[in-house]
Coordinates of C-alpha atoms in Angstrom, one line a residue:
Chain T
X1 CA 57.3 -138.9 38.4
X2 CA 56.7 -140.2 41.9
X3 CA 57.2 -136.6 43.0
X4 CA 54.3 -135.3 40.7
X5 CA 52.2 -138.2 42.2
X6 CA 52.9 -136.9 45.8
X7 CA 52.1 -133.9 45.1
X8 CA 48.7 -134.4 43.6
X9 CA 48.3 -136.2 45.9
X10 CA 48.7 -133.7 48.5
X11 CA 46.7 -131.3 46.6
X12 CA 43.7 -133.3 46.8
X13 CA 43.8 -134.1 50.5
X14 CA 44.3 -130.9 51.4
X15 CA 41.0 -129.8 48.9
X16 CA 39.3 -132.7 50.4
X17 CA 40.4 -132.1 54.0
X18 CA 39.5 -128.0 54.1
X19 CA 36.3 -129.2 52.4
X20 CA 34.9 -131.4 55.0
X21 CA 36.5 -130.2 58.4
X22 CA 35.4 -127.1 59.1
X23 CA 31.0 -126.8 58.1
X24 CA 30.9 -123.5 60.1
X25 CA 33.7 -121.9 57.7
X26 CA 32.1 -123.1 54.7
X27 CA 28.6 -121.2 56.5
X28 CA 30.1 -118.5 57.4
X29 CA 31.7 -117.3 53.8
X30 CA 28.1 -117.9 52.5
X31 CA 26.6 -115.6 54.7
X32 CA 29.0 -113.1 54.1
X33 CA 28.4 -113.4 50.6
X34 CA 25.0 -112.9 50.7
X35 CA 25.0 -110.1 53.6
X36 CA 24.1 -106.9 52.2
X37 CA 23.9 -103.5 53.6
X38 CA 21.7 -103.3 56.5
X39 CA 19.3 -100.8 57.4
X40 CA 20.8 -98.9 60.1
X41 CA 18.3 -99.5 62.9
X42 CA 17.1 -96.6 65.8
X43 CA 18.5 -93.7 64.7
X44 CA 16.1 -91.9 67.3
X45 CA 13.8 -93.8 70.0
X46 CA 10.9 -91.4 69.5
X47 CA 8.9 -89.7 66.9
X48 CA 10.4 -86.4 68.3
X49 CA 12.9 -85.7 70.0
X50 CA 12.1 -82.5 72.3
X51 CA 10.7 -80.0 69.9
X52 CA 12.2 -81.5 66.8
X53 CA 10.8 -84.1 64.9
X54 CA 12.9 -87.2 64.7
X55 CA 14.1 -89.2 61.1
X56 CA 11.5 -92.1 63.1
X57 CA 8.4 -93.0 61.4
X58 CA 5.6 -94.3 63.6
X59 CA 5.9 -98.5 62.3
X60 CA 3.1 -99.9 60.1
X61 CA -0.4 -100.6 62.0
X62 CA 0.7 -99.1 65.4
X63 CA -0.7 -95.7 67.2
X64 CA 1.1 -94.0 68.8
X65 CA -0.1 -91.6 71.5
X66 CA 2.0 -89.0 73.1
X67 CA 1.6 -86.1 75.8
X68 CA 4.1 -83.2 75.8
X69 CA 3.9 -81.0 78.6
X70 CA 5.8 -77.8 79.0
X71 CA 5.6 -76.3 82.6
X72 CA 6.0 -72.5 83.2
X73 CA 9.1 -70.7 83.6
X74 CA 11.5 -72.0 86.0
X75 CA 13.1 -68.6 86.7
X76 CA 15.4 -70.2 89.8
X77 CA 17.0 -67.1 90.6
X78 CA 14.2 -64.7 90.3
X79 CA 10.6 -64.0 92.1
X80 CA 8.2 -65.8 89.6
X81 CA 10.0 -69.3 90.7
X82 CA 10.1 -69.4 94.1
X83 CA 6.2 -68.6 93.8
X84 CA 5.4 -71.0 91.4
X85 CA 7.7 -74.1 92.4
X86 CA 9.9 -72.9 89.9
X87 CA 7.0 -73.3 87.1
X88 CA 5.6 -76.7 87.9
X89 CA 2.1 -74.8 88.7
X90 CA 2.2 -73.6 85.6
X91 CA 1.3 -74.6 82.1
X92 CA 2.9 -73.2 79.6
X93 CA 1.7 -75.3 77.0
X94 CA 0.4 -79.0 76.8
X95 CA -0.4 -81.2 73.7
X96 CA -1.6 -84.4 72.8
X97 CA -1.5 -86.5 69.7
X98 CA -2.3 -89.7 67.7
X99 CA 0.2 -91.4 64.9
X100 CA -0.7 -93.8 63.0
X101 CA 1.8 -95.9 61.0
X102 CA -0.1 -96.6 57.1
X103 CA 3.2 -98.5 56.3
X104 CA 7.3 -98.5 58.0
X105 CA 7.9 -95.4 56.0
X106 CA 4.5 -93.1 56.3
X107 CA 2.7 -92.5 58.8
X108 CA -0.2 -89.3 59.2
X109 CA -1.2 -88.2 62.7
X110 CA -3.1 -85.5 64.5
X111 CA -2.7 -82.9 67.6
X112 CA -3.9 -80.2 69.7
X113 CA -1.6 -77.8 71.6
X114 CA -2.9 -75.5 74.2
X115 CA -1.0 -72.5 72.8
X116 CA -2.1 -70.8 70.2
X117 CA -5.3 -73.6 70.8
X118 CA -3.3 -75.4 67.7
X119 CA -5.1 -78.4 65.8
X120 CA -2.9 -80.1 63.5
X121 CA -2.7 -82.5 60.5
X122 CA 0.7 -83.6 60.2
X123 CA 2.3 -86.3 58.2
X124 CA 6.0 -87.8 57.5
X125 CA 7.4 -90.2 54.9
X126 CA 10.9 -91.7 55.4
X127 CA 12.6 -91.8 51.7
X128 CA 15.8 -92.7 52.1
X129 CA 17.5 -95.5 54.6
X130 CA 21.1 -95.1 56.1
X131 CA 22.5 -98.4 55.3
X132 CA 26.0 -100.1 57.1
X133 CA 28.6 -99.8 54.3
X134 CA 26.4 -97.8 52.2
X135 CA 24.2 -94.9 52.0
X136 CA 25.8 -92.3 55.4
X137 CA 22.8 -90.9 56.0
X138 CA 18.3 -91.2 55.8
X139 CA 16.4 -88.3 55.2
X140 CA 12.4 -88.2 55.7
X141 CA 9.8 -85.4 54.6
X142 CA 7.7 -83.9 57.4
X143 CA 4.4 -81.8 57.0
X144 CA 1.9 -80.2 58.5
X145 CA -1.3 -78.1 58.9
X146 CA -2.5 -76.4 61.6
X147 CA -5.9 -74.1 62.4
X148 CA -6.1 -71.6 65.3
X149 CA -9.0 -71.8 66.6
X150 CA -8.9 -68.5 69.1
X151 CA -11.3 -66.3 70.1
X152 CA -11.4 -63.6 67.5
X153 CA -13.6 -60.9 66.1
X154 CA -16.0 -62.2 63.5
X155 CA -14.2 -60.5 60.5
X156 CA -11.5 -62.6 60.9
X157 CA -11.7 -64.9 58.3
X158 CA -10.8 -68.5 58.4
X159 CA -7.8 -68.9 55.9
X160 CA -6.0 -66.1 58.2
X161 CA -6.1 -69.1 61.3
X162 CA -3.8 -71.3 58.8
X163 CA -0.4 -72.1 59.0
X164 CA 2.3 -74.7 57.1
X165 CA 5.4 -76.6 58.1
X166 CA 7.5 -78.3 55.4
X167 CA 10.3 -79.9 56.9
X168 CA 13.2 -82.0 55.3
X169 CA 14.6 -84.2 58.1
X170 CA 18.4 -85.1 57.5
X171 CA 19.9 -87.8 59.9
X172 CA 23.1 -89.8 60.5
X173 CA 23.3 -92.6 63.6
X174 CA 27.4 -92.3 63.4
X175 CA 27.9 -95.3 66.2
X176 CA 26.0 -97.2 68.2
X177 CA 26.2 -93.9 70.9
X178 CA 25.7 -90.7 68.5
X179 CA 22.7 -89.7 66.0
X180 CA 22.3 -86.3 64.4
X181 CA 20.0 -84.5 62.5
X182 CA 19.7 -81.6 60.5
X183 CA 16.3 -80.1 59.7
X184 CA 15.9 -77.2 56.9
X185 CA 12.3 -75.9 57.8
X186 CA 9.8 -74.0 56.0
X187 CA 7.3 -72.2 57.9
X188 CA 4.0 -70.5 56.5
X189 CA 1.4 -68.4 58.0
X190 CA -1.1 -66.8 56.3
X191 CA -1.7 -64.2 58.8
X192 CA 0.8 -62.1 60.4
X193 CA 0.3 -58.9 62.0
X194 CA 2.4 -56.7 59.8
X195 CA 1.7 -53.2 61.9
X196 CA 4.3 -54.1 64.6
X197 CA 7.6 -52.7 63.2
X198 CA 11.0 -53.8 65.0
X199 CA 12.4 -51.3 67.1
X200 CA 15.7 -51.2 65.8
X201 CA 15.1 -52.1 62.4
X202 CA 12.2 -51.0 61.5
X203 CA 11.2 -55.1 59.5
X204 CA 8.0 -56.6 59.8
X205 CA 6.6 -60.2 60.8
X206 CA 7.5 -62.0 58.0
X207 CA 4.8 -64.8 56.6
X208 CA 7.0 -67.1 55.1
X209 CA 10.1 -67.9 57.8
X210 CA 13.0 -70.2 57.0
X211 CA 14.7 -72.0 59.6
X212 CA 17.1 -74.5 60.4
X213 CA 17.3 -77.1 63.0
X214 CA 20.2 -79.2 64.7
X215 CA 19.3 -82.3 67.0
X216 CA 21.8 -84.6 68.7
X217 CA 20.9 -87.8 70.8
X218 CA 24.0 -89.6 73.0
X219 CA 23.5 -92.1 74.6
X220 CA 24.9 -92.8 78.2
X221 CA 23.5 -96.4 79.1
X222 CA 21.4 -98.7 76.9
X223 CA 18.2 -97.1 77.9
X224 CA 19.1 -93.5 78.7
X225 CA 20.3 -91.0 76.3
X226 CA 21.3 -87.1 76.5
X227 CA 19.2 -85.0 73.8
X228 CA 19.2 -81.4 72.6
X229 CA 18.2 -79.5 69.6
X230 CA 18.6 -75.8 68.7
X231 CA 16.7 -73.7 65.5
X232 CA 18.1 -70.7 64.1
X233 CA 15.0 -69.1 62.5
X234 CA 16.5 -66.4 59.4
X235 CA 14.4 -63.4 59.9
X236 CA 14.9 -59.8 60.1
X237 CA 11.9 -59.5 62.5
X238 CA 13.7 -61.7 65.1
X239 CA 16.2 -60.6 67.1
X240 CA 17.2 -60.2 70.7
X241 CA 16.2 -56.2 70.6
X242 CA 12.7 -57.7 69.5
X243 CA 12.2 -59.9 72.3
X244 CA 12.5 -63.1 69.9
X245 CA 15.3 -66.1 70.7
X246 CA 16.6 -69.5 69.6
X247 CA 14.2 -72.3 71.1
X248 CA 17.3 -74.6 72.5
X249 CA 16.2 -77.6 74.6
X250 CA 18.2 -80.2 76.5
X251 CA 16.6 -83.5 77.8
X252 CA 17.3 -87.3 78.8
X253 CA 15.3 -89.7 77.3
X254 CA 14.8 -92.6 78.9
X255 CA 13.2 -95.7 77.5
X256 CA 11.3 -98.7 79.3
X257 CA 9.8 -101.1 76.9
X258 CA 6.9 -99.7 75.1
X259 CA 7.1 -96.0 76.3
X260 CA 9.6 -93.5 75.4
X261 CA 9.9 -90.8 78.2
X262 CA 12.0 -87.6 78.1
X263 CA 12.5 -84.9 80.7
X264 CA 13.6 -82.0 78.8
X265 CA 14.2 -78.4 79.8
X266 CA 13.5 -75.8 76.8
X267 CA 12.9 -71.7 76.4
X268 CA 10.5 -72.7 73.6
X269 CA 6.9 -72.8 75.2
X270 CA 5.5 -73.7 71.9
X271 CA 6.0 -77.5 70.8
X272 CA 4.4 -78.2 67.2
X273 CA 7.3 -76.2 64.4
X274 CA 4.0 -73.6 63.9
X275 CA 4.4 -72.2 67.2
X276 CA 8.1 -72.5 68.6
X277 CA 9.8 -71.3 65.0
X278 CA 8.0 -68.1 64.7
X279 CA 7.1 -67.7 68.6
X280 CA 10.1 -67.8 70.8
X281 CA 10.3 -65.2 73.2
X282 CA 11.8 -66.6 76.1
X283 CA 15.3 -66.4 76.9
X284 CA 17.2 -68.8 78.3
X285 CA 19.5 -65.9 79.9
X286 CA 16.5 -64.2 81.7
X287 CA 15.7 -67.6 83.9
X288 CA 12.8 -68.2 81.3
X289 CA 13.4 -72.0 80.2
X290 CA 11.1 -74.3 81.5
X291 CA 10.8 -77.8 82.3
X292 CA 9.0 -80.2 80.4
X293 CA 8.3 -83.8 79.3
X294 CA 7.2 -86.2 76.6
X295 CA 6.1 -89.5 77.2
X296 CA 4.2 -91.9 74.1
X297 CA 2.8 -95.2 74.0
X298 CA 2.9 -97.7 71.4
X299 CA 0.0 -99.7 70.8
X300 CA -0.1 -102.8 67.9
X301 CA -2.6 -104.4 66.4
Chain N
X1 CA 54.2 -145.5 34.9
X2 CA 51.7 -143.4 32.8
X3 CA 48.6 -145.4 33.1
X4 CA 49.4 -145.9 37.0
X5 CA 49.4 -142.2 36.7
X6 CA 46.6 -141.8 35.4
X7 CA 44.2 -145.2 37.2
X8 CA 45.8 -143.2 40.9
X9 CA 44.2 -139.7 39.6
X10 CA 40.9 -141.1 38.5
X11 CA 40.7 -143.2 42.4
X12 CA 41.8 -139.9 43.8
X13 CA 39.1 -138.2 42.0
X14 CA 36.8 -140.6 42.6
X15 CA 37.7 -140.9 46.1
X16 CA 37.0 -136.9 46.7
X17 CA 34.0 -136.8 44.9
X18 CA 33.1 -139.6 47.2
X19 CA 33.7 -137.5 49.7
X20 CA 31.8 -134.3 48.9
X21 CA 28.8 -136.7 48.6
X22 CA 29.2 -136.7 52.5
X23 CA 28.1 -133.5 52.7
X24 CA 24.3 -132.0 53.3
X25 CA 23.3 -128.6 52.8
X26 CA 19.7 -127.1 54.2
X27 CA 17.8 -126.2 51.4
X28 CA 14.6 -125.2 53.2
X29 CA 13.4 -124.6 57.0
X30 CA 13.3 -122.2 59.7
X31 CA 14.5 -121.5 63.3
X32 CA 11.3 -119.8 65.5
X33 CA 11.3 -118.9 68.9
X34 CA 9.0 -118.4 71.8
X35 CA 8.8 -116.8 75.3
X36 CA 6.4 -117.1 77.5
X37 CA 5.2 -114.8 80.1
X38 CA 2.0 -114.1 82.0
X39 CA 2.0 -110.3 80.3
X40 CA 3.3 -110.9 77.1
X41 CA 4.1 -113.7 74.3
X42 CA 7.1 -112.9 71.9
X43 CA 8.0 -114.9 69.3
X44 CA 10.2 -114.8 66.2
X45 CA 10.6 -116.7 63.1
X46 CA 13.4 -116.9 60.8
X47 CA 13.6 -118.4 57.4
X48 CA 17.3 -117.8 56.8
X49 CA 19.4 -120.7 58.8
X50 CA 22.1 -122.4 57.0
X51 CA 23.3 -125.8 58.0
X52 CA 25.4 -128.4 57.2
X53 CA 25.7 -132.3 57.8
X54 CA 28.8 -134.3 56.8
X55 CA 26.6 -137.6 57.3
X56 CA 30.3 -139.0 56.9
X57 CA 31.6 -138.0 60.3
X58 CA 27.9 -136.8 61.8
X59 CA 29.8 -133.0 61.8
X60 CA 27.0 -130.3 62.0
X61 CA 27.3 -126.5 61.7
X62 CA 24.2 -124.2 62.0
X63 CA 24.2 -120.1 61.8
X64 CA 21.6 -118.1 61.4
X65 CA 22.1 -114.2 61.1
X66 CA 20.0 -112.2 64.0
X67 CA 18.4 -109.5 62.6
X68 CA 16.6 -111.9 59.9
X69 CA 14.4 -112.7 62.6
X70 CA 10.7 -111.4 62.4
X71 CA 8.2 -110.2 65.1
X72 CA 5.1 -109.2 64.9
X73 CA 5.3 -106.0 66.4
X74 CA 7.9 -103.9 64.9
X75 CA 9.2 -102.2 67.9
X76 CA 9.7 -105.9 69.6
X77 CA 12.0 -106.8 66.6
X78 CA 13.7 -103.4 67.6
X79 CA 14.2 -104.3 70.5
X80 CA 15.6 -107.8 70.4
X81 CA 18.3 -106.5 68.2
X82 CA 19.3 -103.5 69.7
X83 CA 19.3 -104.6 73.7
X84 CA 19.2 -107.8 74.0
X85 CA 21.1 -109.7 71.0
X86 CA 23.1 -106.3 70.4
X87 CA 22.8 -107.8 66.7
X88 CA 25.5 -105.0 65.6
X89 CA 28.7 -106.5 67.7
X90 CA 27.0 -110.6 67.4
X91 CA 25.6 -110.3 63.9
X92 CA 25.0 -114.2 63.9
X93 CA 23.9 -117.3 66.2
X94 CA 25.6 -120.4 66.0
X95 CA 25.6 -124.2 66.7
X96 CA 28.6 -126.3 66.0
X97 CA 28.9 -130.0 66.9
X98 CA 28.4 -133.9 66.3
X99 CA 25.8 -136.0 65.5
X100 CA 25.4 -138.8 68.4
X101 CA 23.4 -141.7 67.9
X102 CA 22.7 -144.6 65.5
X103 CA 22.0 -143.1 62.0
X104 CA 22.2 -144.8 59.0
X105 CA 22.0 -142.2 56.5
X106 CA 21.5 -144.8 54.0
X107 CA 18.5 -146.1 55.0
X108 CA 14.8 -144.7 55.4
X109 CA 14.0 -143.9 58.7
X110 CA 13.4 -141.7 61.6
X111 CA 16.0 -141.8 64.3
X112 CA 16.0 -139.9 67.7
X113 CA 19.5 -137.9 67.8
X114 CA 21.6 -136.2 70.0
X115 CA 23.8 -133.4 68.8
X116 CA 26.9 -132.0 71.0
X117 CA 28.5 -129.2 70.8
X118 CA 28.7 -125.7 71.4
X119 CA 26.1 -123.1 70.9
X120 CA 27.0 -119.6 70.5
X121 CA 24.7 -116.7 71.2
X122 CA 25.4 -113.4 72.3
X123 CA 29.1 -114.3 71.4
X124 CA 28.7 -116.2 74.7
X125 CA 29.3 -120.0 74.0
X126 CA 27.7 -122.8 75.9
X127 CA 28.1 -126.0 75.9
X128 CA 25.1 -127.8 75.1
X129 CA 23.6 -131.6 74.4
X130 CA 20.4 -131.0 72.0
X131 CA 18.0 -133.0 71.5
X132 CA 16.8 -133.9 67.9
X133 CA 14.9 -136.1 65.2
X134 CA 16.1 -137.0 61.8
X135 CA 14.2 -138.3 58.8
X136 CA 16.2 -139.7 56.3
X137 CA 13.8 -140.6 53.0
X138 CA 14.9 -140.9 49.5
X139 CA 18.5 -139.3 50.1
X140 CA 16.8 -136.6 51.4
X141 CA 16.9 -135.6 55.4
X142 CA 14.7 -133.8 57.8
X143 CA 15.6 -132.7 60.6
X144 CA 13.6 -131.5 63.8
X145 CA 14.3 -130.1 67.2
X146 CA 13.2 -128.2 70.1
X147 CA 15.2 -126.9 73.0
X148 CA 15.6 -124.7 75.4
X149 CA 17.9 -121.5 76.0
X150 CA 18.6 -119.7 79.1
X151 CA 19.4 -115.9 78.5
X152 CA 21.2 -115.9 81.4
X153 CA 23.7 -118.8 79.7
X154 CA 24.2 -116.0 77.0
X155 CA 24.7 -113.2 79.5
X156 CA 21.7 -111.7 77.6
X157 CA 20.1 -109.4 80.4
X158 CA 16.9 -108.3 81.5
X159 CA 16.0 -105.2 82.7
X160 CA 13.8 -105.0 85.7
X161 CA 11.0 -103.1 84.1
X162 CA 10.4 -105.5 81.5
X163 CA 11.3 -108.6 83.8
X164 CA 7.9 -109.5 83.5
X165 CA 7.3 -109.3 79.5
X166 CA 10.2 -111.6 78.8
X167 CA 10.7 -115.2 80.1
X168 CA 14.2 -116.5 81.5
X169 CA 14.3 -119.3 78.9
X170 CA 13.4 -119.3 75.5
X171 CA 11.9 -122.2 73.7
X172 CA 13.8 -122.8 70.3
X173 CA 12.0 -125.0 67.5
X174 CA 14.3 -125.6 64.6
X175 CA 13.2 -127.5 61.2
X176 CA 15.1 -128.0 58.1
X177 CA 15.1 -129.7 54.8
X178 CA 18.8 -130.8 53.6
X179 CA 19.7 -132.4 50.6
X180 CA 23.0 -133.4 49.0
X181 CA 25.2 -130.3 48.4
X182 CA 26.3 -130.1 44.8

């Protein structure tokens, strides 16, 4: 009997003495019973990455305003570089643009490219979040609208300047170092010039173009990361024999504070989807990539 | 034998129920924080902090978890987490220590406190004396503060660039609502 007594007696101090010793154990099993998933934070930095769009959303009641500058054709072992500083007197293409955040997942913004003289409408909603322990990956929707507005005869009728990007944008931040994105891509223009046949082949410009797009960001420090990304356009129209190739482009991003900066080099003059998926005809092989950057600017209110 | 059995269980019981009466949780409250620069005020409020007081032994324990706390601007609240409290590795901020000074939880009041102990940010832990104010009123206690934090203490660093956006110390306000934890 006196046993039993000991032993409920035991029982109780020990309840009452891991009850009242240690507050911070008692806290810390609450909050991890109440954690759940988290939103995977900063997949990307920026909105886009070098020519690809990023899974990043521009955040609710900020603007964002960005410059992406492509010089000309660096060309190092050839004539045209040692002539033009190797392309920094020229300007391949240059574009500037506004993004507005309407809420943390949608956000509409507008551009103009100097190739092509592109204006576009473009918008992106983030659907899905990549959560710790939970959902791998988050996936947004990306559109767009652009007009032409080149010198042209009159006859040329206005629904022939138009072209479409749908975009479904695929991403997984595997580590605190590695995020990677996979971007199937529609592309739509209502006019092509369908006289030029391929010299091989014989195919046509096609009007509707599917493509798909890889992007990786690594980083090296806590500010500065290594980024590429590479589209493989499906056409029969675009080939090597045809003058047509891959835009690949290879950068560092570097970020200070409020501005995201990258110094990229890329084969793809254009920069908005409507111009570097169906318009690639640089090579990296023939010494035609060409350095560029991107800087933005956040701005709150 | 049996009824001594049985009188030793019930003061046992009544004992530990005694004891668990000790103990305070926070029911309401929030932790904010401020910096101050020249270029740029930050500051952050979080509604989340737990705490306890064992008003038997004036034990304390705070945590609060890192990325509950709220900016204003979105890419500030990105920032905090991802470079400076590297919320992923130290997912929580923490206070642990002892309640020094004349309180008499039983009585209304307001008494000037002292706690001691250790905070932990950064997963850096610091010694640290904080300064405090308790207001016990119908079995119910407040409890105020406001101290300072040195990021440097916390081997949280600064980049040059933004050297001039974020201030070397942080002022930290903490208020919280306990009551008796069932």
């Amino acid at each position: 009997m006196n046993k039993l007594l000991l032993l409920i007696l035991l029982c109780f101090f020990s309840v009452s003495i891991n009850a009242q010793d240690d507050l911070m154990d008692m806290l810390e099993d609450e909050v991890e019973a109440e954690s759940t998933p988290e939103k995977v934070m900063a997949t990307f930095k920026g909105i886009r990455l070098i020519n690809a769009q990023t899974i990043q959303t521009t955040k609710k009641r900020t603007l964002e305003f960005s410059i992406t500058h492509r010089f000309g054709d660096m060309d190092i072992d050839g004539p045209t570089g040692k002539h033009t500083l190797y392309g920094l007197e020229n300007a391949s293409n240059i574009r500037f643009s506004f993004d507005y955040g309407l809420t943390d997942k949608l956000s509409i913004g507008w551009g103009r490219s100097k190739m092509n003289e592109h204006v576009d409408v473009h918008g992106k909603f983030r659907f899905l979040e990549q959560k710790k322990g939970g959902m791998p990956i988050s996936a947004a929707y990306y559109v767009n609208a652009a007009i032409s507005p080149v010198s042209r005869p009159d006859t040329f009728e206005l629904v022939n300047r138009l072209s479409y990007v749908h975009q479904l944008i695929i991403a997984s931040k595997l580590n605190s170092a590695i995020s990677l994105e996979i971007l199937p891509t529609f592309v739509h223009r209502n006019f092509v010039d369908q006289t030029i046949l391929h010299p091989t082949n014989g195919s046509v410009d096609e009007n509707d173009l599917f493509a798909v797009g890889f992007a990786g960001r690594f980083k090296i420090t806590k500010r500065m990361a290594f980024v590429m990304d590479y589209f493989l356009t499906f056409s029969e129209f675009r080939d090597g024999d045809n003058g047509f190739y891959a835009p690949l482009a290879v950068g560092v991003e570097i970020e200070t504070g409020g501005h995201v900066f990258h110094i990229n080099v890329t084969n793809s003059a254009g920069i908005i989807e409507n111009d570097f998926i169906p318009s690639t005809t640089s090579n990296w092989g023939d010494g035609q990539y060409k350095l560029g950057f991107n800087i933005s600017r956040v701005f709150s209110f | 034998m049996m009824k001594k059995v049985t009188f030793l269980i019930l003061l046992i019981s009544i004992v530990s129920i005694g004891y668990s009466q000790n103990l305070y949780k926070a029911t309401s409250g929030e932790i904010s924080f401020f910096s101050e620069t020249p270029m740029e005020n930050i500051d952050a409020v979080n509604k989340n902090l737990k705490a306890l007081i064992n008003t038997k032994n004036g034990d304390v324990a705070f945590i609060v978890t890192n990325i509950g706390f709220k900016f204003e601007k979105p890419l500030m609240e990105e920032h905090f987490n991802e470079n400076y409290m590297e919320s992923d590795k130290y997912k929580s901020s923490m206070f642990k220590g002892k309640i020094v000074g004349n309180v008499d939880f039983t009585k209304d009041g307001t008494y000037p406190v002292k706690a001691k102990g250790t905070l932990n940010i950064h997963g850096v832990d610091k010694k640290r004396e904080i300064d405090g104010e308790l207001t016990i009123q119908e079995g119910k206690i407040s409890m105020t503060s406001e101290f300072e934090v040195n990021l440097k203490d916390h081997k949280i660093k600064i980049p040059k660039l933004v050297v001039k956006n974020i201030s070397e110390t942080v002022k930290v306000t903490v208020n919280l609502n306990f009551e008796l934890k069932k």
